[in-house]
Coordinates of N, CA and C in Angstrom, one line a residue:
M75 N 27.2 6.2 27.7 CA 27.0 5.7 26.4 C 25.6 6.1 25.9
T76 N 25.5 6.6 24.6 CA 24.2 7.0 24.1 C 23.4 5.7 23.8
K77 N 22.2 5.7 24.3 CA 21.3 4.6 24.0 C 20.8 4.6 22.6
R78 N 20.9 3.5 21.9 CA 20.4 3.4 20.5 C 18.9 3.3 20.4
L79 N 18.3 4.2 19.6 CA 16.9 4.2 19.4 C 16.7 3.4 18.2
P80 N 15.5 2.7 18.1 CA 15.1 2.1 16.8 C 15.0 3.1 15.7
N81 N 15.5 2.7 14.5 CA 15.3 3.6 13.3 C 13.9 3.6 12.9
L82 N 13.6 4.6 12.1 CA 12.3 4.8 11.4 C 12.6 4.8 10.0
Q83 N 11.9 3.8 9.3 CA 12.0 3.6 7.8 C 10.6 3.9 7.1
V84 N 10.6 4.7 6.1 CA 9.5 4.9 5.4 C 9.5 4.1 4.1
A85 N 8.4 3.3 3.9 CA 8.3 2.4 2.7 C 7.4 3.2 1.7
L86 N 8.0 3.3 0.5 CA 7.4 4.0 -0.6 C 6.5 3.0 -1.4
D87 N 5.3 2.7 -0.8 CA 4.5 1.7 -1.4 C 3.6 2.2 -2.5
H88 N 4.2 2.7 -3.6 CA 3.5 3.3 -4.7 C 3.7 2.5 -5.9
S89 N 2.8 2.7 -6.9 CA 2.9 1.9 -8.1 C 3.5 2.7 -9.3
N90 N 3.9 4.0 -9.0 CA 4.5 4.8 -10.0 C 5.6 5.7 -9.5
L91 N 6.5 6.1 -10.3 CA 7.6 6.8 -9.9 C 7.3 8.2 -9.3
K92 N 6.4 8.8 -9.9 CA 5.9 10.2 -9.5 C 5.4 10.1 -8.1
G93 N 4.5 9.2 -7.8 CA 4.0 9.1 -6.4 C 5.0 8.8 -5.4
A94 N 5.9 7.9 -5.7 CA 7.0 7.5 -4.8 C 7.9 8.7 -4.5
I95 N 8.3 9.4 -5.5 CA 9.2 10.5 -5.3 C 8.5 11.6 -4.5
T96 N 7.2 11.9 -4.8 CA 6.5 12.9 -4.1 C 6.4 12.6 -2.6
A97 N 6.1 11.3 -2.3 CA 6.1 10.9 -0.9 C 7.4 11.0 -0.3
A98 N 8.5 10.6 -1.0 CA 9.9 10.6 -0.4 C 10.3 12.1 -0.1
V99 N 10.0 13.0 -1.0 CA 10.3 14.4 -0.7 C 9.6 15.0 0.5
S100 N 8.3 14.5 0.7 CA 7.5 15.0 1.8 C 8.0 14.6 3.2
V101 N 8.7 13.4 3.3 CA 9.1 12.8 4.5 C 10.5 12.4 4.7
G102 N 11.3 12.4 3.6 CA 12.6 11.9 3.6 C 13.6 12.5 4.6
N103 N 13.4 13.8 4.9 CA 14.3 14.4 5.9 C 13.9 14.1 7.4
E104 N 12.8 13.4 7.6 CA 12.3 13.1 8.9 C 12.6 11.7 9.3
V105 N 13.0 10.9 8.4 CA 13.2 9.4 8.7 C 14.7 9.1 8.6
D106 N 15.0 7.8 9.0 CA 16.4 7.4 9.1 C 16.7 6.5 7.8
V107 N 15.7 5.9 7.2 CA 15.9 5.0 6.1 C 14.7 5.2 5.1
I108 N 15.0 5.1 3.8 CA 14.0 5.3 2.8 C 14.0 4.1 1.9
E109 N 12.9 3.5 1.8 CA 12.7 2.2 1.1 C 12.1 2.4 -0.3
A110 N 12.8 2.0 -1.3 CA 12.2 1.9 -2.6 C 11.4 0.7 -2.7
G111 N 10.1 0.9 -2.7 CA 9.1 -0.2 -2.6 C 9.1 -1.2 -3.7
T112 N 8.7 -2.4 -3.4 CA 8.7 -3.5 -4.3 C 7.9 -3.2 -5.6
V113 N 6.7 -2.8 -5.4 CA 5.8 -2.6 -6.6 C 6.3 -1.5 -7.5
C114 N 6.9 -0.4 -7.0 CA 7.4 0.6 -7.9 C 8.7 0.2 -8.5
L115 N 9.5 -0.6 -7.8 CA 10.7 -1.2 -8.4 C 10.3 -2.2 -9.6
L116 N 9.3 -2.9 -9.5 CA 8.8 -3.7 -10.6 C 8.3 -2.9 -11.7
Q117 N 7.8 -1.7 -11.5 CA 7.3 -0.9 -12.6 C 8.4 -0.1 -13.3
V118 N 9.4 0.5 -12.5 CA 10.4 1.3 -13.2 C 11.8 0.8 -13.0
G119 N 12.0 -0.2 -12.2 CA 13.4 -0.7 -12.0 C 14.2 0.1 -11.1
S120 N 15.5 0.0 -11.1 CA 16.3 0.6 -10.1 C 16.5 2.1 -10.4
E121 N 15.8 2.7 -11.4 CA 15.8 4.1 -11.6 C 15.3 4.8 -10.4
L122 N 14.3 4.1 -9.7 CA 13.8 4.6 -8.4 C 14.9 4.8 -7.4
V123 N 15.8 3.8 -7.3 CA 16.8 4.0 -6.3 C 17.8 5.1 -6.7
E124 N 18.0 5.3 -8.0 CA 18.9 6.3 -8.4 C 18.4 7.7 -8.1
V125 N 17.1 7.9 -8.3 CA 16.5 9.2 -8.0 C 16.5 9.5 -6.5
L126 N 16.2 8.4 -5.8 CA 16.2 8.6 -4.3 C 17.6 9.0 -3.8
R127 N 18.6 8.3 -4.3 CA 20.0 8.6 -3.9 C 20.3 10.0 -4.3
S128 N 19.9 10.5 -5.5 CA 20.2 11.9 -5.8 C 19.5 12.9 -4.9
L129 N 18.4 12.6 -4.5 CA 17.6 13.5 -3.6 C 18.2 13.4 -2.1
F130 N 18.6 12.2 -1.7 CA 19.0 12.1 -0.3 C 20.3 11.4 -0.2
P131 N 21.4 12.1 -0.5 CA 22.7 11.6 -0.6 C 23.3 10.9 0.7
D132 N 22.7 11.3 1.8 CA 23.2 10.9 3.1 C 22.3 9.9 3.8
K133 N 21.2 9.5 3.2 CA 20.3 8.6 3.8 C 20.6 7.1 3.5
I134 N 20.2 6.2 4.3 CA 20.2 4.8 3.9 C 19.1 4.5 3.0
I135 N 19.4 3.9 1.9 CA 18.4 3.7 0.9 C 18.2 2.1 0.7
V136 N 17.1 1.6 0.9 CA 16.8 0.1 0.8 C 16.1 -0.2 -0.6
A137 N 16.6 -1.2 -1.3 CA 15.9 -1.6 -2.5 C 15.1 -2.9 -2.0
D138 N 13.8 -2.7 -1.9 CA 13.0 -3.8 -1.4 C 12.6 -4.8 -2.6
T139 N 13.6 -5.5 -3.1 CA 13.4 -6.3 -4.3 C 12.7 -7.7 -3.9
K140 N 12.8 -8.0 -2.6 CA 12.4 -9.4 -2.3 C 13.0 -10.5 -3.2
C141 N 14.3 -10.3 -3.5 CA 15.0 -11.1 -4.4 C 14.9 -12.6 -4.1
A142 N 14.6 -13.4 -5.1 CA 14.5 -14.8 -5.0 C 15.5 -15.6 -5.8
D143 N 16.2 -14.9 -6.7 CA 17.1 -15.6 -7.6 C 18.0 -14.5 -8.2
A144 N 19.1 -14.9 -8.8 CA 20.0 -14.0 -9.5 C 20.5 -12.9 -8.5
G145 N 20.8 -13.3 -7.3 CA 21.1 -12.4 -6.2 C 22.2 -11.4 -6.5
G146 N 23.3 -12.0 -7.1 CA 24.4 -11.1 -7.4 C 24.1 -10.0 -8.4
T147 N 23.4 -10.4 -9.5 CA 23.0 -9.4 -10.5 C 22.0 -8.4 -10.0
V148 N 21.0 -8.8 -9.3 CA 20.0 -7.9 -8.8 C 20.7 -6.9 -7.8
A149 N 21.5 -7.4 -6.9 CA 22.1 -6.6 -5.9 C 23.1 -5.6 -6.5
K150 N 23.9 -6.0 -7.5 CA 24.8 -5.1 -8.1 C 24.0 -4.0 -8.8
N151 N 23.0 -4.4 -9.6 CA 22.2 -3.4 -10.3 C 21.6 -2.3 -9.4
N152 N 21.2 -2.7 -8.2 CA 20.6 -1.7 -7.3 C 21.7 -0.9 -6.5
A153 N 22.8 -1.7 -6.2 CA 23.9 -1.0 -5.4 C 24.6 0.1 -6.2
V154 N 24.8 -0.2 -7.5 CA 25.4 0.8 -8.4 C 24.5 2.1 -8.6
R155 N 23.2 1.9 -8.4 CA 22.3 3.0 -8.4 C 22.2 3.8 -7.1
G156 N 22.8 3.2 -6.0 CA 22.8 3.9 -4.7 C 22.2 3.2 -3.6
A157 N 21.8 1.9 -3.8 CA 21.2 1.3 -2.6 C 22.2 0.8 -1.6
N158 N 22.0 1.1 -0.3 CA 22.9 0.5 0.7 C 22.5 -0.9 1.1
W159 N 21.2 -1.1 1.2 CA 20.7 -2.4 1.6 C 19.7 -3.0 0.5
M160 N 19.6 -4.3 0.5 CA 18.6 -4.9 -0.5 C 18.0 -6.1 0.3
T161 N 16.7 -6.4 -0.1 CA 16.0 -7.5 0.5 C 16.0 -8.7 -0.3
C162 N 16.1 -9.9 0.4 CA 16.0 -11.2 -0.3 C 14.8 -11.9 0.5
I163 N 14.0 -12.6 -0.3 CA 12.9 -13.3 0.3 C 13.5 -14.5 1.1
C164 N 12.8 -14.9 2.2 CA 13.4 -16.0 3.0 C 13.5 -17.3 2.3
S165 N 12.7 -17.5 1.2 CA 12.8 -18.8 0.5 C 13.9 -18.8 -0.5
A166 N 14.6 -17.8 -0.7 CA 15.7 -17.8 -1.6 C 16.8 -18.8 -1.0
T167 N 17.6 -19.4 -1.9 CA 18.7 -20.3 -1.5 C 19.8 -19.5 -0.8
I168 N 20.6 -20.3 0.0 CA 21.7 -19.7 0.6 C 22.8 -19.1 -0.4
P169 N 23.0 -19.9 -1.5 CA 23.9 -19.3 -2.5 C 23.4 -18.0 -3.1
T170 N 22.0 -17.9 -3.3 CA 21.5 -16.6 -3.8 C 21.8 -15.5 -2.8
M171 N 21.5 -15.7 -1.6 CA 21.7 -14.7 -0.5 C 23.2 -14.3 -0.5
K172 N 24.1 -15.4 -0.5 CA 25.5 -15.1 -0.5 C 26.0 -14.3 -1.7
A173 N 25.4 -14.6 -2.9 CA 25.9 -13.8 -4.0 C 25.3 -12.4 -3.9
A174 N 24.2 -12.2 -3.4 CA 23.6 -10.8 -3.2 C 24.5 -10.1 -2.3
R175 N 24.9 -10.8 -1.2 CA 25.7 -10.1 -0.1 C 27.0 -9.6 -0.7
K176 N 27.7 -10.6 -1.4 CA 29.0 -10.2 -2.0 C 28.9 -9.1 -2.9
A177 N 27.8 -9.1 -3.8 CA 27.7 -8.0 -4.8 C 27.5 -6.7 -4.2
I178 N 26.6 -6.6 -3.2 CA 26.3 -5.3 -2.6 C 27.5 -4.8 -1.8
E179 N 28.2 -5.7 -1.1 CA 29.4 -5.3 -0.4 C 30.6 -4.9 -1.3
D180 N 30.7 -5.5 -2.5 CA 31.7 -5.1 -3.4 C 31.5 -3.7 -3.9
V181 N 30.3 -3.3 -4.0 CA 30.0 -1.9 -4.5 C 30.0 -0.9 -3.3
N182 N 29.5 -1.4 -2.1 CA 29.4 -0.6 -1.0 C 30.0 -1.2 0.2
P183 N 31.3 -1.3 0.3 CA 31.9 -2.1 1.4 C 31.6 -1.7 2.8
D184 N 31.3 -0.4 3.0 CA 31.1 0.1 4.4 C 29.7 0.0 4.8
K185 N 28.7 0.1 3.9 CA 27.3 0.1 4.3 C 26.4 -1.0 3.6
G186 N 27.0 -1.8 2.7 CA 26.2 -2.7 1.9 C 25.7 -3.9 2.7
E187 N 24.4 -4.1 2.8 CA 23.9 -5.3 3.5 C 22.7 -5.9 2.8
I188 N 22.5 -7.1 3.1 CA 21.3 -7.8 2.7 C 20.4 -8.1 3.9
Q189 N 19.1 -7.9 3.7 CA 18.1 -8.1 4.7 C 17.2 -9.3 4.2
V190 N 16.9 -10.2 5.2 CA 16.1 -11.4 4.9 C 14.6 -11.0 5.1
E191 N 13.7 -11.1 4.2 CA 12.3 -10.8 4.5 C 11.6 -12.1 4.9
L192 N 11.0 -12.1 6.0 CA 10.4 -13.3 6.6 C 8.9 -13.3 6.2
Y193 N 8.6 -14.1 5.3 CA 7.2 -14.4 4.8 C 6.9 -15.9 4.8
G194 N 5.7 -16.2 5.2 CA 5.3 -17.6 5.1 C 6.0 -18.5 6.1
D195 N 6.3 -19.7 5.6 CA 7.0 -20.7 6.5 C 8.5 -20.5 6.5
W196 N 9.1 -20.4 7.6 CA 10.6 -20.4 7.8 C 10.9 -21.0 9.1
T197 N 12.1 -21.4 9.3 CA 12.5 -22.0 10.6 C 13.7 -21.3 11.2
Y198 N 13.9 -21.6 12.5 CA 15.1 -21.0 13.1 C 16.4 -21.7 12.6
D199 N 16.3 -22.9 12.2 CA 17.4 -23.6 11.6 C 17.8 -22.9 10.3
Q200 N 16.9 -22.5 9.5 CA 17.1 -21.6 8.3 C 17.8 -20.3 8.8
A201 N 17.2 -19.7 9.8 CA 17.7 -18.4 10.3 C 19.2 -18.6 10.7
Q202 N 19.5 -19.6 11.3 CA 21.0 -19.8 11.7 C 21.8 -19.9 10.4
Q203 N 21.3 -20.5 9.4 CA 22.1 -20.6 8.1 C 22.3 -19.2 7.6
W204 N 21.3 -18.3 7.7 CA 21.5 -16.9 7.2 C 22.6 -16.2 8.0
L205 N 22.5 -16.4 9.3 CA 23.6 -15.8 10.1 C 25.0 -16.4 9.8
D206 N 25.0 -17.7 9.6 CA 26.3 -18.3 9.2 C 26.8 -17.8 7.8
A207 N 25.8 -17.4 7.0 CA 26.3 -16.8 5.7 C 26.6 -15.3 5.8
G208 N 26.6 -14.7 7.0 CA 27.0 -13.4 7.2 C 25.9 -12.4 7.0
I209 N 24.6 -12.8 7.1 CA 23.5 -12.0 7.0 C 22.8 -11.8 8.3
S210 N 22.8 -10.6 8.9 CA 22.3 -10.4 10.2 C 21.2 -9.5 10.3
Q211 N 20.6 -9.1 9.2 CA 19.4 -8.3 9.3 C 18.2 -9.2 8.8
A212 N 17.1 -9.1 9.6 CA 15.9 -9.8 9.2 C 14.7 -8.9 9.4
I213 N 13.7 -9.0 8.5 CA 12.5 -8.2 8.6 C 11.3 -9.0 8.9
Y214 N 10.7 -8.8 10.0 CA 9.5 -9.6 10.5 C 8.2 -8.9 10.0
H215 N 7.4 -9.6 9.3 CA 6.2 -9.0 8.7 C 4.9 -9.4 9.4
Q216 N 3.9 -8.5 9.4 CA 2.6 -8.8 9.3 C 2.2 -8.4 7.8
S217 N 2.0 -9.3 7.0 CA 1.8 -8.9 5.6 C 0.5 -8.2 5.4
R218 N 0.4 -7.4 4.3 CA -0.7 -6.6 4.0 C -2.0 -7.5 3.9
D219 N -1.8 -8.7 3.2 CA -2.9 -9.6 3.1 C -3.4 -10.1 4.4
A220 N -2.4 -10.4 5.3 CA -2.8 -10.9 6.6 C -3.6 -9.8 7.4
L221 N -3.1 -8.6 7.3 CA -3.8 -7.5 8.0 C -5.2 -7.4 7.5
L222 N -5.3 -7.4 6.1 CA -6.7 -7.3 5.5 C -7.6 -8.5 5.9
A223 N -7.0 -9.6 6.3 CA -7.8 -10.7 6.8 C -8.1 -10.7 8.2
G224 N -7.7 -9.6 8.8 CA -8.1 -9.4 10.3 C -7.0 -9.8 11.3
E225 N -5.9 -10.2 10.9 CA -4.8 -10.6 11.9 C -4.1 -9.3 12.4
T226 N -3.7 -9.5 13.6 CA -3.1 -8.3 14.3 C -1.8 -8.7 15.0
W227 N -1.0 -7.8 15.4 CA 0.2 -8.1 16.1 C -0.1 -8.7 17.5
G228 N 0.5 -9.9 17.8 CA 0.2 -10.5 19.1 C 1.5 -11.1 19.7
E229 N 1.3 -11.8 20.8 CA 2.4 -12.3 21.6 C 3.2 -13.3 20.8
K230 N 2.6 -14.1 19.9 CA 3.4 -15.0 19.1 C 4.4 -14.3 18.2
D231 N 3.9 -13.1 17.7 CA 4.9 -12.3 16.8 C 6.0 -11.8 17.7
L232 N 5.6 -11.2 18.8 CA 6.7 -10.6 19.6 C 7.7 -11.7 20.1
N233 N 7.3 -12.9 20.4 CA 8.2 -14.0 20.8 C 9.1 -14.4 19.7
K234 N 8.6 -14.4 18.4 CA 9.5 -14.7 17.3 C 10.5 -13.5 17.1
V235 N 10.1 -12.3 17.2 CA 11.0 -11.2 17.1 C 12.1 -11.2 18.2
K236 N 11.7 -11.5 19.4 CA 12.7 -11.7 20.6 C 13.6 -12.8 20.3
K237 N 13.1 -13.9 19.7 CA 14.0 -15.1 19.5 C 15.1 -14.8 18.5
L238 N 14.7 -14.1 17.4 CA 15.6 -13.7 16.4 C 16.6 -12.7 16.9
I239 N 16.2 -11.8 17.7 CA 17.2 -10.9 18.3 C 18.2 -11.6 19.2
E240 N 17.7 -12.6 20.0 CA 18.6 -13.4 20.8 C 19.6 -14.2 20.0
M241 N 19.1 -14.6 18.8 CA 20.1 -15.4 17.9 C 21.2 -14.4 17.4
G242 N 20.9 -13.2 17.3 CA 22.0 -12.2 16.8 C 21.5 -11.3 15.7
F243 N 20.3 -11.4 15.3 CA 19.7 -10.6 14.2 C 19.5 -9.2 14.7
R244 N 19.6 -8.2 13.8 CA 19.0 -6.9 13.9 C 17.6 -7.0 13.2
V245 N 16.6 -6.9 14.0 CA 15.3 -7.2 13.4 C 14.5 -5.9 13.2
S246 N 14.0 -5.8 12.0 CA 13.0 -4.7 11.7 C 11.6 -5.3 11.6
V247 N 10.7 -4.5 12.0 CA 9.3 -5.0 12.0 C 8.4 -4.1 11.1
T248 N 7.4 -4.7 10.5 CA 6.6 -3.9 9.6 C 5.2 -4.6 9.4
G249 N 4.2 -3.8 9.0 CA 2.9 -4.4 8.8 C 1.9 -3.7 9.6
G250 N 1.2 -2.7 9.0 CA 0.0 -2.1 9.8 C 0.5 -1.3 11.0
L251 N 1.7 -0.8 11.0 CA 2.2 -0.1 12.3 C 1.7 1.4 12.2
N252 N 1.3 1.8 13.4 CA 1.0 3.2 13.6 C 1.6 3.6 15.0
V253 N 1.5 4.9 15.3 CA 2.1 5.4 16.5 C 1.6 4.6 17.7
D254 N 0.3 4.2 17.8 CA -0.3 3.5 18.9 C 0.2 2.1 19.1
T255 N 0.7 1.4 18.0 CA 1.1 0.1 18.1 C 2.5 0.0 18.6
L256 N 3.3 1.1 18.6 CA 4.7 1.0 18.9 C 4.9 0.5 20.4
K257 N 3.9 0.9 21.3 CA 4.1 0.5 22.7 C 4.0 -1.0 22.8
L258 N 3.5 -1.7 21.9 CA 3.5 -3.2 22.0 C 4.9 -3.8 22.0
F259 N 5.9 -3.0 21.5 CA 7.2 -3.5 21.4 C 8.1 -3.0 22.5
K260 N 7.5 -2.3 23.5 CA 8.3 -1.8 24.6 C 9.2 -2.9 25.2
G261 N 10.4 -2.6 25.4 CA 11.3 -3.6 26.0 C 12.0 -4.5 25.0
V262 N 11.6 -4.4 23.7 CA 12.2 -5.2 22.7 C 13.2 -4.4 21.9
D263 N 14.3 -4.9 21.6 CA 15.4 -4.1 20.9 C 15.2 -4.2 19.4
V264 N 14.1 -3.5 19.0 CA 13.8 -3.5 17.5 C 14.8 -2.6 16.9
F265 N 15.3 -3.1 15.7 CA 16.3 -2.3 14.9 C 15.7 -1.2 14.1
T266 N 14.6 -1.5 13.4 CA 13.9 -0.5 12.6 C 12.4 -0.7 12.6
F267 N 11.6 0.3 12.8 CA 10.2 0.3 12.5 C 9.9 0.8 11.1
I268 N 9.2 0.0 10.3 CA 8.9 0.3 8.9 C 7.5 0.7 8.7
A269 N 7.2 1.8 8.3 CA 5.8 2.3 8.0 C 5.7 2.8 6.7
G270 N 4.6 2.5 6.0 CA 4.3 3.1 4.7 C 3.2 4.0 4.7
R271 N 2.0 3.5 4.4 CA 0.8 4.4 4.2 C 0.5 5.1 5.5
G272 N 0.8 4.6 6.7 CA 0.6 5.2 7.9 C 1.3 6.6 8.1
I273 N 2.4 6.8 7.3 CA 3.1 8.0 7.1 C 2.7 8.8 5.9
T274 N 2.9 8.0 4.7 CA 2.8 8.8 3.5 C 1.4 9.2 3.1
E275 N 0.4 8.5 3.6 CA -1.0 8.9 3.3 C -1.6 9.8 4.4
A276 N -0.8 10.2 5.4 CA -1.4 11.0 6.4 C -1.6 12.4 5.9
E277 N -2.4 13.2 6.5 CA -2.8 14.5 6.0 C -1.5 15.4 6.0
N278 N -0.6 15.2 7.1 CA 0.7 15.8 7.1 C 1.8 14.7 7.3
P279 N 2.3 14.2 6.1 CA 3.3 13.1 6.2 C 4.5 13.4 7.1
A280 N 5.0 14.6 7.0 CA 6.2 14.9 7.8 C 5.8 15.0 9.3
G281 N 4.7 15.5 9.6 CA 4.2 15.5 11.0 C 3.9 14.1 11.5
A282 N 3.5 13.2 10.6 CA 3.2 11.8 11.0 C 4.5 11.1 11.3
A283 N 5.6 11.4 10.5 CA 6.9 10.8 10.7 C 7.5 11.3 12.0
R284 N 7.3 12.6 12.3 CA 7.8 13.1 13.6 C 7.1 12.6 14.8
A285 N 5.8 12.3 14.6 CA 5.1 11.6 15.7 C 5.6 10.3 16.0
F286 N 5.9 9.5 14.9 CA 6.6 8.2 15.1 C 7.9 8.4 15.9
K287 N 8.7 9.3 15.4 CA 10.0 9.5 16.1 C 9.8 9.9 17.5
D288 N 8.9 10.7 17.8 CA 8.7 11.2 19.2 C 8.3 10.0 20.1
E289 N 7.4 9.1 19.6 CA 7.0 8.0 20.4 C 8.1 7.0 20.5
I290 N 8.9 6.8 19.5 CA 10.1 6.0 19.6 C 11.0 6.5 20.7
K291 N 11.2 7.7 20.6 CA 12.1 8.4 21.7 C 11.5 8.2 23.1
R292 N 10.2 8.4 23.2 CA 9.6 8.3 24.5 C 9.7 6.9 25.1
I293 N 9.5 5.9 24.2 CA 9.6 4.5 24.8 C 11.0 4.0 24.9
W294 N 11.9 4.3 24.0 CA 13.2 3.7 24.0 C 14.3 4.7 24.5
G295 N 14.0 5.9 24.7 CA 14.9 6.9 25.0 C 15.5 6.8 26.5

């Protein structure tokens, strides 16, 4: 049986459509998942998702809305534009998450999924409620603000990731990742590594993405 390797996702952390699309074109064929970033979605709406889908018809597209309310409406709006997955913030209510899940699955029954973004304070009891609601993807963050404050990936983070995996989540990780930090996760069944500027702002973005993929294959292959 072929061993599953962690996915590589590029986050288009841009504040305008042109920058996001330029970055997507430079690396889209090298990654598994393409993320329509939160800031650009706030600027231009789900038009970003639509353009990404037209450019990459076979890729998984994530709308990183960090949805907190109106889950059904937000999910439908992005799904009809081509999003496979959409994010909800962990503080959203269970009804909001369920509505988002139903809407995205109605449009995309084969690939539609909701991901829970883990920011701030959350509990494993809440995590169990997400699982019970049929949501089995979680994204564990080192936030940009935390990284700027000097925090780094540590054992407490890895233990939380492992616990979530044991509960049954497919866990993606993000926040200041580069090729050298991937080895910290050796032996952990990470679902997806999400990198933004570490890829898109490299001198050779496609080469940077390939370096990520090569290191993933070396560690988990």
